[in-house]
PDB file of C-alpha atoms and ligand atoms in Angstrom:
ATOM      1  CA  MET A   1      69.485  41.632  -6.586  1.00 97.00           C
ATOM      2  CA  TYR A   2      68.353  43.181  -9.829  1.00 98.00           C
ATOM      3  CA  VAL A   3      66.936  46.516 -10.927  1.00 97.00           C
ATOM      4  CA  SER A   4      63.146  46.443 -11.093  1.00 97.00           C
ATOM      5  CA  GLU A   5      61.799  46.259 -14.644  1.00 96.00           C
ATOM      6  CA  GLU A   6      59.050  48.695 -13.674  1.00 95.00           C
ATOM      7  CA  HIS A   7      61.108  51.225 -11.711  1.00 98.00           C
ATOM      8  CA  PRO A   8      64.771  51.977 -12.467  1.00 96.00           C
ATOM      9  CA  ASN A   9      65.677  53.122  -8.929  1.00 97.00           C
ATOM     10  CA  ILE A  10      64.158  50.168  -7.098  1.00 98.00           C
ATOM     11  CA  LEU A  11      65.887  46.827  -6.506  1.00 98.00           C
ATOM     12  CA  GLN A  12      64.312  43.410  -6.080  1.00 98.00           C
ATOM     13  CA  PHE A  13      65.675  40.097  -4.792  1.00 98.00           C
ATOM     14  CA  ASP A  14      66.522  37.289  -7.208  1.00 98.00           C
ATOM     15  CA  ILE A  15      65.598  34.759  -4.506  1.00 98.00           C
ATOM     16  CA  PHE A  16      61.951  35.886  -4.753  1.00 98.00           C
ATOM     17  CA  LYS A  17      61.878  36.244  -8.552  1.00 97.00           C
ATOM     18  CA  ASP A  18      59.823  33.095  -9.124  1.00 96.00           C
ATOM     19  CA  SER A  19      57.478  33.877  -6.226  1.00 97.00           C
ATOM     20  CA  VAL A  20      54.621  35.374  -8.218  1.00 96.00           C
ATOM     21  CA  ASP A  21      52.371  35.711  -5.180  1.00 97.00           C
ATOM     22  CA  ILE A  22      54.488  38.307  -3.379  1.00 98.00           C
ATOM     23  CA  LEU A  23      55.779  41.816  -4.015  1.00 98.00           C
ATOM     24  CA  ASN A  24      59.270  42.635  -2.740  1.00 98.00           C
ATOM     25  CA  PHE A  25      61.447  45.695  -3.148  1.00 98.00           C
ATOM     26  CA  VAL A  26      64.354  47.721  -1.780  1.00 98.00           C
ATOM     27  CA  THR A  27      64.340  51.452  -2.401  1.00 98.00           C
ATOM     28  CA  THR A  28      67.441  53.573  -3.052  1.00 98.00           C
ATOM     29  CA  SER A  29      68.205  57.218  -2.335  1.00 97.00           C
ATOM     30  CA  LEU A  30      66.419  58.221  -5.555  1.00 97.00           C
ATOM     31  CA  PRO A  31      62.664  58.285  -6.349  1.00 96.00           C
ATOM     32  CA  PRO A  32      61.385  55.144  -8.122  1.00 97.00           C
ATOM     33  CA  ASP A  33      61.298  56.665 -11.609  1.00 94.00           C
ATOM     34  CA  SER A  34      63.364  59.845 -11.450  1.00 93.00           C
ATOM     35  CA  ASP A  35      66.960  60.872 -10.880  1.00 92.00           C
ATOM     36  CA  ASN A  36      65.815  64.086  -9.205  1.00 92.00           C
ATOM     37  CA  GLY A  37      65.131  64.315  -5.490  1.00 92.00           C
ATOM     38  CA  VAL A  38      66.057  62.519  -2.313  1.00 94.00           C
ATOM     39  CA  PHE A  39      63.841  59.529  -1.628  1.00 97.00           C
ATOM     40  CA  ASN A  40      63.657  59.533   2.151  1.00 97.00           C
ATOM     41  CA  ILE A  41      61.265  56.929   3.595  1.00 98.00           C
ATOM     42  CA  GLY A  42      62.368  57.451   7.219  1.00 97.00           C
ATOM     43  CA  PHE A  43      60.723  59.473   9.984  1.00 95.00           C
ATOM     44  CA  SER A  44      63.716  61.840  10.255  1.00 91.00           C
ATOM     45  CA  GLY A  45      65.863  63.786   7.821  1.00 87.00           C
ATOM     46  CA  SER A  46      64.170  65.533   4.904  1.00 82.00           C
ATOM     47  CA  ASP A  47      60.566  66.289   5.813  1.00 80.00           C
ATOM     48  CA  ASP A  48      58.955  64.981   2.625  1.00 92.00           C
ATOM     49  CA  PHE A  49      58.825  61.354   3.731  1.00 96.00           C
ATOM     50  CA  VAL A  50      55.027  61.176   3.452  1.00 96.00           C
ATOM     51  CA  VAL A  51      55.204  62.473  -0.130  1.00 96.00           C
ATOM     52  CA  ASN A  52      57.819  59.833  -0.868  1.00 97.00           C
ATOM     53  CA  ARG A  53      55.803  57.066   0.743  1.00 98.00           C
ATOM     54  CA  VAL A  54      52.819  58.032  -1.404  1.00 98.00           C
ATOM     55  CA  LYS A  55      55.123  57.867  -4.458  1.00 97.00           C
ATOM     56  CA  LEU A  56      56.271  54.413  -3.349  1.00 98.00           C
ATOM     57  CA  ALA A  57      52.656  53.271  -2.903  1.00 98.00           C
ATOM     58  CA  LEU A  58      51.643  54.605  -6.324  1.00 98.00           C
ATOM     59  CA  ALA A  59      54.650  52.913  -7.933  1.00 98.00           C
ATOM     60  CA  TRP A  60      53.149  49.548  -6.986  1.00 98.00           C
ATOM     61  CA  GLY A  61      49.469  50.487  -7.341  1.00 98.00           C
ATOM     62  CA  LEU A  62      49.032  50.499  -3.555  1.00 98.00           C
ATOM     63  CA  THR A  63      47.478  52.888  -1.032  1.00 98.00           C
ATOM     64  CA  PRO A  64      48.681  54.013   2.424  1.00 98.00           C
ATOM     65  CA  GLU A  65      46.353  51.414   3.944  1.00 98.00           C
ATOM     66  CA  ASN A  66      48.465  48.642   2.423  1.00 98.00           C
ATOM     67  CA  PHE A  67      51.559  49.623   4.435  1.00 98.00           C
ATOM     68  CA  VAL A  68      52.724  48.704   7.921  1.00 98.00           C
ATOM     69  CA  PHE A  69      55.656  50.561   9.534  1.00 98.00           C
ATOM     70  CA  GLN A  70      57.372  49.780  12.856  1.00 98.00           C
ATOM     71  CA  THR A  71      59.280  52.180  15.100  1.00 98.00           C
ATOM     72  CA  GLN A  72      62.487  50.042  15.179  1.00 98.00           C
ATOM     73  CA  ALA A  73      64.063  49.874  18.597  1.00 97.00           C
ATOM     74  CA  HIS A  74      67.181  47.725  17.941  1.00 97.00           C
ATOM     75  CA  SER A  75      65.335  44.838  19.593  1.00 97.00           C
ATOM     76  CA  ALA A  76      64.347  41.288  18.681  1.00 98.00           C
ATOM     77  CA  ASN A  77      60.678  42.082  19.358  1.00 98.00           C
ATOM     78  CA  TYR A  78      58.207  40.791  16.813  1.00 98.00           C
ATOM     79  CA  HIS A  79      54.617  41.561  15.878  1.00 98.00           C
ATOM     80  CA  ILE A  80      52.201  39.379  13.941  1.00 98.00           C
ATOM     81  CA  VAL A  81      50.545  41.866  11.624  1.00 98.00           C
ATOM     82  CA  THR A  82      46.771  41.644  11.108  1.00 98.00           C
ATOM     83  CA  ARG A  83      44.235  43.713   9.187  1.00 98.00           C
ATOM     84  CA  GLU A  84      43.869  45.933  12.260  1.00 98.00           C
ATOM     85  CA  ASP A  85      47.407  47.190  11.600  1.00 98.00           C
ATOM     86  CA  ALA A  86      46.701  48.321   8.031  1.00 98.00           C
ATOM     87  CA  GLY A  87      48.268  51.725   7.426  1.00 98.00           C
ATOM     88  CA  ALA A  88      50.218  51.725  10.714  1.00 98.00           C
ATOM     89  CA  GLY A  89      52.855  54.445  10.820  1.00 98.00           C
ATOM     90  CA  PHE A  90      52.452  55.574   7.224  1.00 98.00           C
ATOM     91  CA  TYR A  91      51.929  59.195   8.266  1.00 97.00           C
ATOM     92  CA  LEU A  92      53.061  59.337  11.897  1.00 96.00           C
ATOM     93  CA  LYS A  93      55.702  57.467  13.868  1.00 96.00           C
ATOM     94  CA  GLN A  94      53.444  57.333  16.936  1.00 97.00           C
ATOM     95  CA  ASN A  95      50.984  55.240  14.906  1.00 98.00           C
ATOM     96  CA  ALA A  96      53.636  52.721  13.786  1.00 98.00           C
ATOM     97  CA  ILE A  97      53.977  49.324  15.493  1.00 98.00           C
ATOM     98  CA  GLN A  98      55.780  50.385  18.681  1.00 98.00           C
ATOM     99  CA  ASP A  99      59.062  49.080  20.124  1.00 98.00           C
ATOM    100  CA  ASN A 100      59.372  46.500  17.366  1.00 98.00           C
ATOM    101  CA  ASP A 101      61.870  45.298  14.735  1.00 98.00           C
ATOM    102  CA  ILE A 102      60.211  42.224  13.214  1.00 98.00           C
ATOM    103  CA  LEU A 103      56.931  42.294  11.266  1.00 98.00           C
ATOM    104  CA  ILE A 104      55.345  38.972  10.223  1.00 99.00           C
ATOM    105  CA  THR A 105      52.058  38.253   8.471  1.00 98.00           C
ATOM    106  CA  ASN A 106      50.132  35.641   6.513  1.00 98.00           C
ATOM    107  CA  GLN A 107      47.577  38.237   5.433  1.00 98.00           C
ATOM    108  CA  PRO A 108      47.609  39.415   1.802  1.00 98.00           C
ATOM    109  CA  GLY A 109      47.655  43.112   0.977  1.00 98.00           C
ATOM    110  CA  LEU A 110      49.792  44.193   3.941  1.00 98.00           C
ATOM    111  CA  CYS A 111      53.188  45.529   2.866  1.00 99.00           C
ATOM    112  CA  LEU A 112      55.662  45.102   5.741  1.00 98.00           C
ATOM    113  CA  ILE A 113      58.346  47.792   5.801  1.00 98.00           C
ATOM    114  CA  THR A 114      61.773  47.924   7.415  1.00 98.00           C
ATOM    115  CA  ARG A 115      63.733  51.201   7.188  1.00 98.00           C
ATOM    116  CA  SER A 116      67.500  51.296   7.023  1.00 97.00           C
ATOM    117  CA  ALA A 117      70.689  53.322   6.746  1.00 97.00           C
ATOM    118  CA  ASP A 118      73.593  50.897   7.448  1.00 97.00           C
ATOM    119  CA  CYS A 119      71.503  48.426   9.526  1.00 98.00           C
ATOM    120  CA  VAL A 120      70.582  45.229   7.675  1.00 98.00           C
ATOM    121  CA  PRO A 121      67.103  45.011   6.112  1.00 98.00           C
ATOM    122  CA  VAL A 122      66.055  41.363   5.844  1.00 98.00           C
ATOM    123  CA  LEU A 123      62.995  39.959   4.065  1.00 98.00           C
ATOM    124  CA  MET A 124      61.656  36.428   4.510  1.00 99.00           C
ATOM    125  CA  TYR A 125      59.082  34.408   2.616  1.00 98.00           C
ATOM    126  CA  ALA A 126      57.702  30.951   3.374  1.00 98.00           C
ATOM    127  CA  PRO A 127      55.947  29.920   0.137  1.00 98.00           C
ATOM    128  CA  LYS A 128      54.133  26.828   1.463  1.00 97.00           C
ATOM    129  CA  GLN A 129      52.352  28.575   4.333  1.00 97.00           C
ATOM    130  CA  LYS A 130      52.384  31.946   2.572  1.00 98.00           C
ATOM    131  CA  VAL A 131      54.019  33.926   5.365  1.00 98.00           C
ATOM    132  CA  VAL A 132      56.201  37.014   4.903  1.00 98.00           C
ATOM    133  CA  ALA A 133      58.445  38.944   7.294  1.00 99.00           C
ATOM    134  CA  ALA A 134      60.434  42.187   7.291  1.00 99.00           C
ATOM    135  CA  ILE A 135      63.239  42.504   9.821  1.00 98.00           C
ATOM    136  CA  HIS A 136      65.411  45.422  10.934  1.00 98.00           C
ATOM    137  CA  SER A 137      68.725  44.014  12.154  1.00 98.00           C
ATOM    138  CA  GLY A 138      71.508  46.415  13.020  1.00 97.00           C
ATOM    139  CA  ARG A 139      74.384  45.638  15.361  1.00 97.00           C
ATOM    140  CA  GLU A 140      72.142  45.189  18.381  1.00 97.00           C
ATOM    141  CA  GLY A 141      69.521  43.292  16.375  1.00 98.00           C
ATOM    142  CA  CYS A 142      72.240  40.932  15.124  1.00 98.00           C
ATOM    143  CA  ARG A 143      73.601  40.477  18.640  1.00 97.00           C
ATOM    144  CA  LEU A 144      70.101  39.714  19.921  1.00 97.00           C
ATOM    145  CA  GLY A 145      69.356  37.393  16.982  1.00 97.00           C
ATOM    146  CA  ALA A 146      66.443  39.277  15.399  1.00 98.00           C
ATOM    147  CA  VAL A 147      66.500  37.130  12.234  1.00 98.00           C
ATOM    148  CA  VAL A 148      66.586  33.996  14.397  1.00 98.00           C
ATOM    149  CA  LYS A 149      63.540  35.246  16.292  1.00 98.00           C
ATOM    150  CA  ALA A 150      61.752  35.921  12.994  1.00 98.00           C
ATOM    151  CA  ALA A 151      62.470  32.471  11.563  1.00 98.00           C
ATOM    152  CA  GLU A 152      61.634  30.748  14.855  1.00 98.00           C
ATOM    153  CA  THR A 153      58.314  32.586  14.983  1.00 98.00           C
ATOM    154  CA  ILE A 154      57.451  31.665  11.379  1.00 98.00           C
ATOM    155  CA  HIS A 155      58.355  28.064  12.277  1.00 98.00           C
ATOM    156  CA  SER A 156      56.450  27.880  15.564  1.00 98.00           C
ATOM    157  CA  GLN A 157      53.365  29.932  14.730  1.00 98.00           C
ATOM    158  CA  PHE A 158      52.794  28.940  11.112  1.00 98.00           C
ATOM    159  CA  GLY A 159      54.257  25.419  10.993  1.00 97.00           C
ATOM    160  CA  THR A 160      56.913  26.235   8.419  1.00 98.00           C
ATOM    161  CA  ASN A 161      60.004  24.035   8.093  1.00 98.00           C
ATOM    162  CA  TYR A 162      63.193  26.076   8.309  1.00 98.00           C
ATOM    163  CA  GLY A 163      64.314  24.587   5.014  1.00 98.00           C
ATOM    164  CA  ASP A 164      61.321  26.181   3.277  1.00 98.00           C
ATOM    165  CA  ILE A 165      62.076  29.775   4.291  1.00 98.00           C
ATOM    166  CA  LEU A 166      63.571  32.046   1.611  1.00 98.00           C
ATOM    167  CA  VAL A 167      65.666  35.010   2.798  1.00 98.00           C
ATOM    168  CA  GLY A 168      66.802  38.230   1.147  1.00 98.00           C
ATOM    169  CA  ILE A 169      69.510  40.239   2.924  1.00 98.00           C
ATOM    170  CA  GLY A 170      69.477  43.810   1.640  1.00 98.00           C
ATOM    171  CA  PRO A 171      72.067  46.609   1.334  1.00 98.00           C
ATOM    172  CA  HIS A 172      73.853  47.394   4.616  1.00 98.00           C
ATOM    173  CA  ILE A 173      77.205  48.546   5.933  1.00 98.00           C
ATOM    174  CA  CYS A 174      79.937  46.074   5.006  1.00 98.00           C
ATOM    175  CA  LYS A 175      82.478  44.717   7.468  1.00 97.00           C
ATOM    176  CA  LYS A 176      85.294  46.852   6.073  1.00 96.00           C
ATOM    177  CA  CYS A 177      83.304  50.027   6.722  1.00 97.00           C
ATOM    178  CA  TYR A 178      81.926  48.974  10.073  1.00 97.00           C
ATOM    179  CA  THR A 179      84.619  49.736  12.630  1.00 97.00           C
ATOM    180  CA  VAL A 180      83.866  50.013  16.333  1.00 97.00           C
ATOM    181  CA  ASP A 181      85.829  50.504  19.535  1.00 97.00           C
ATOM    182  CA  GLN A 182      86.923  47.754  21.902  1.00 96.00           C
ATOM    183  CA  GLU A 183      83.986  48.137  24.304  1.00 97.00           C
ATOM    184  CA  CYS A 184      81.480  47.891  21.484  1.00 97.00           C
ATOM    185  CA  ALA A 185      83.268  44.886  19.985  1.00 96.00           C
ATOM    186  CA  ALA A 186      83.350  43.151  23.376  1.00 95.00           C
ATOM    187  CA  ASN A 187      79.634  43.762  23.814  1.00 96.00           C
ATOM    188  CA  TYR A 188      78.908  42.307  20.367  1.00 97.00           C
ATOM    189  CA  ASN A 189      81.001  39.278  21.267  1.00 93.00           C
ATOM    190  CA  SER A 190      79.067  38.770  24.497  1.00 92.00           C
ATOM    191  CA  ARG A 191      77.034  36.088  22.760  1.00 91.00           C
ATOM    192  CA  GLN A 192      78.209  32.919  21.052  1.00 88.00           C
ATOM    193  CA  TYR A 193      78.498  33.022  17.273  1.00 92.00           C
ATOM    194  CA  TYR A 194      78.542  30.070  14.930  1.00 92.00           C
ATOM    195  CA  ALA A 195      81.034  31.517  12.465  1.00 93.00           C
ATOM    196  CA  PRO A 196      84.627  32.534  13.231  1.00 90.00           C
ATOM    197  CA  ASP A 197      86.091  35.953  12.484  1.00 92.00           C
ATOM    198  CA  ILE A 198      82.844  37.907  12.865  1.00 96.00           C
ATOM    199  CA  VAL A 199      84.671  40.467  15.006  1.00 97.00           C
ATOM    200  CA  GLN A 200      88.210  41.213  13.872  1.00 96.00           C
ATOM    201  CA  PRO A 201      90.861  43.676  15.056  1.00 97.00           C
ATOM    202  CA  THR A 202      92.118  46.362  12.710  1.00 96.00           C
ATOM    203  CA  THR A 203      95.686  47.683  12.574  1.00 95.00           C
ATOM    204  CA  ASP A 204      94.684  50.898  14.357  1.00 94.00           C
ATOM    205  CA  GLY A 205      93.258  49.392  17.531  1.00 95.00           C
ATOM    206  CA  LEU A 206      89.653  49.242  16.407  1.00 97.00           C
ATOM    207  CA  PHE A 207      87.500  46.271  15.419  1.00 97.00           C
ATOM    208  CA  THR A 208      85.322  45.405  12.427  1.00 98.00           C
ATOM    209  CA  ILE A 209      81.981  43.644  12.788  1.00 97.00           C
ATOM    210  CA  ASP A 210      80.565  41.444  10.021  1.00 98.00           C
ATOM    211  CA  LEU A 211      76.783  41.811  10.338  1.00 98.00           C
ATOM    212  CA  LYS A 212      76.053  39.780   7.200  1.00 98.00           C
ATOM    213  CA  LYS A 213      78.162  36.845   8.330  1.00 98.00           C
ATOM    214  CA  THR A 214      76.393  36.933  11.690  1.00 98.00           C
ATOM    215  CA  ILE A 215      72.997  36.710  10.033  1.00 98.00           C
ATOM    216  CA  ILE A 216      73.941  34.031   7.512  1.00 98.00           C
ATOM    217  CA  SER A 217      75.592  31.791  10.095  1.00 97.00           C
ATOM    218  CA  ASP A 218      72.576  32.172  12.397  1.00 98.00           C
ATOM    219  CA  LEU A 219      70.196  31.203   9.583  1.00 98.00           C
ATOM    220  CA  ILE A 220      72.271  28.199   8.540  1.00 98.00           C
ATOM    221  CA  HIS A 221      72.514  27.066  12.159  1.00 97.00           C
ATOM    222  CA  LEU A 222      68.694  27.093  12.269  1.00 97.00           C
ATOM    223  CA  GLY A 223      68.506  24.855   9.194  1.00 98.00           C
ATOM    224  CA  ILE A 224      67.886  27.347   6.411  1.00 98.00           C
ATOM    225  CA  PRO A 225      70.150  26.227   3.526  1.00 98.00           C
ATOM    226  CA  MET A 226      72.559  28.665   1.871  1.00 98.00           C
ATOM    227  CA  SER A 227      70.707  28.097  -1.411  1.00 98.00           C
ATOM    228  CA  ASN A 228      67.663  29.768   0.219  1.00 98.00           C
ATOM    229  CA  ILE A 229      69.640  32.872   1.201  1.00 98.00           C
ATOM    230  CA  GLU A 230      70.447  35.811  -1.067  1.00 98.00           C
ATOM    231  CA  HIS A 231      72.908  38.313   0.341  1.00 97.00           C
ATOM    232  CA  CYS A 232      73.391  41.672  -1.266  1.00 92.00           C
ATOM    233  CA  ASN A 233      76.959  42.931  -1.656  1.00 92.00           C
ATOM    234  CA  LEU A 234      75.982  46.582  -1.831  1.00 96.00           C
ATOM    235  CA  CYS A 235      77.409  48.599   1.066  1.00 97.00           C
ATOM    236  CA  THR A 236      75.346  51.565   2.217  1.00 98.00           C
ATOM    237  CA  LYS A 237      78.443  53.494   3.287  1.00 96.00           C
ATOM    238  CA  HIS A 238      80.885  53.023   0.447  1.00 92.00           C
ATOM    239  CA  HIS A 239      78.199  52.878  -2.243  1.00 89.00           C
ATOM    240  CA  ALA A 240      76.900  56.273  -1.124  1.00 83.00           C
ATOM    241  CA  PRO A 241      75.028  58.177  -2.459  1.00 87.00           C
ATOM    242  CA  SER A 242      72.987  55.264  -3.865  1.00 94.00           C
ATOM    243  CA  PHE A 243      71.717  54.508  -0.357  1.00 96.00           C
ATOM    244  CA  PHE A 244      71.577  56.341   2.945  1.00 97.00           C
ATOM    245  CA  SER A 245      74.252  55.749   5.558  1.00 97.00           C
ATOM    246  CA  ALA A 246      74.016  56.754   9.215  1.00 96.00           C
ATOM    247  CA  ARG A 247      77.825  56.535   9.376  1.00 96.00           C
ATOM    248  CA  ASN A 248      77.988  59.076   6.579  1.00 95.00           C
ATOM    249  CA  GLY A 249      75.773  61.347   8.680  1.00 95.00           C
ATOM    250  CA  ASP A 250      72.529  60.750   6.792  1.00 95.00           C
ATOM    251  CA  GLN A 251      69.305  61.203   8.740  1.00 96.00           C
ATOM    252  CA  GLU A 252      67.300  59.781   5.825  1.00 96.00           C
ATOM    253  CA  ARG A 253      66.323  56.152   5.413  1.00 97.00           C
ATOM    254  CA  PHE A 254      65.668  53.810   2.478  1.00 98.00           C
ATOM    255  CA  CYS A 255      63.427  50.802   3.001  1.00 98.00           C
ATOM    256  CA  ALA A 256      62.727  47.202   2.122  1.00 98.00           C
ATOM    257  CA  GLY A 257      59.183  45.915   1.787  1.00 98.00           C
ATOM    258  CA  ILE A 258      57.408  42.602   1.252  1.00 99.00           C
ATOM    259  CA  MET A 259      53.720  41.853   0.715  1.00 98.00           C
ATOM    260  CA  LEU A 260      51.580  38.834  -0.072  1.00 98.00           C
ATOM    261  CA  LEU A 261      49.479  39.608  -3.143  1.00 98.00           C
TER     262      LEU A 261
HETATM  263 ZN1   ZN B   1      81.494  49.299   2.882  1.00 97.33          ZN
END
């Protein structure tokens, strides 16, 4: 990832750098152009999230009607976003796309948003069919294969070859920071994974889970080449306070967004 040339506190994916017909971004804990303030985009935490979302819109010359938010339910549920969804959830959670973690569209001018604080924000772009997706994939989303569902849906509904899908994996909790108990680890391991060592024991009786490795191995198994996948090495927990971290007790959320221009 690299720091946006326009906004010093916003990151963008290298994998999409040559894709001039999309906008992509990942916010941090700071406003786009200022080192003062907490840039919460989530529905909880500091109560100025609408103010911050307006700042985010203005930063890219957009309006609230360009944005589409989802509630995020730790599911692999997807929604094909249409013009009817324009502005969904910008002001109120009850108006967001409900019970959903995957937003997909081929419509320009709709900025798909996934919020995060340790969970993995994933953006996808299929340049040939001009389809974009924003995915929220935490532990449960990874276990359920949310990114697989997203890629499969882009493939089946828009006729995209897996090898043509570009993927950006944003800041999230790293495996060293993500320790869970035995029951949780066993539940995560209740499905088959394609890579070894995704769940590993620690010396103190706990287990670490590698969310990024889960996602990458799932994508490669589908047929998306590693050269199409950018994975960010920024950890939301140990790179605090640059991002928000649920494990650090933050109620706030940063976000990743992608839009066809
Ligand atoms: Zn970490």
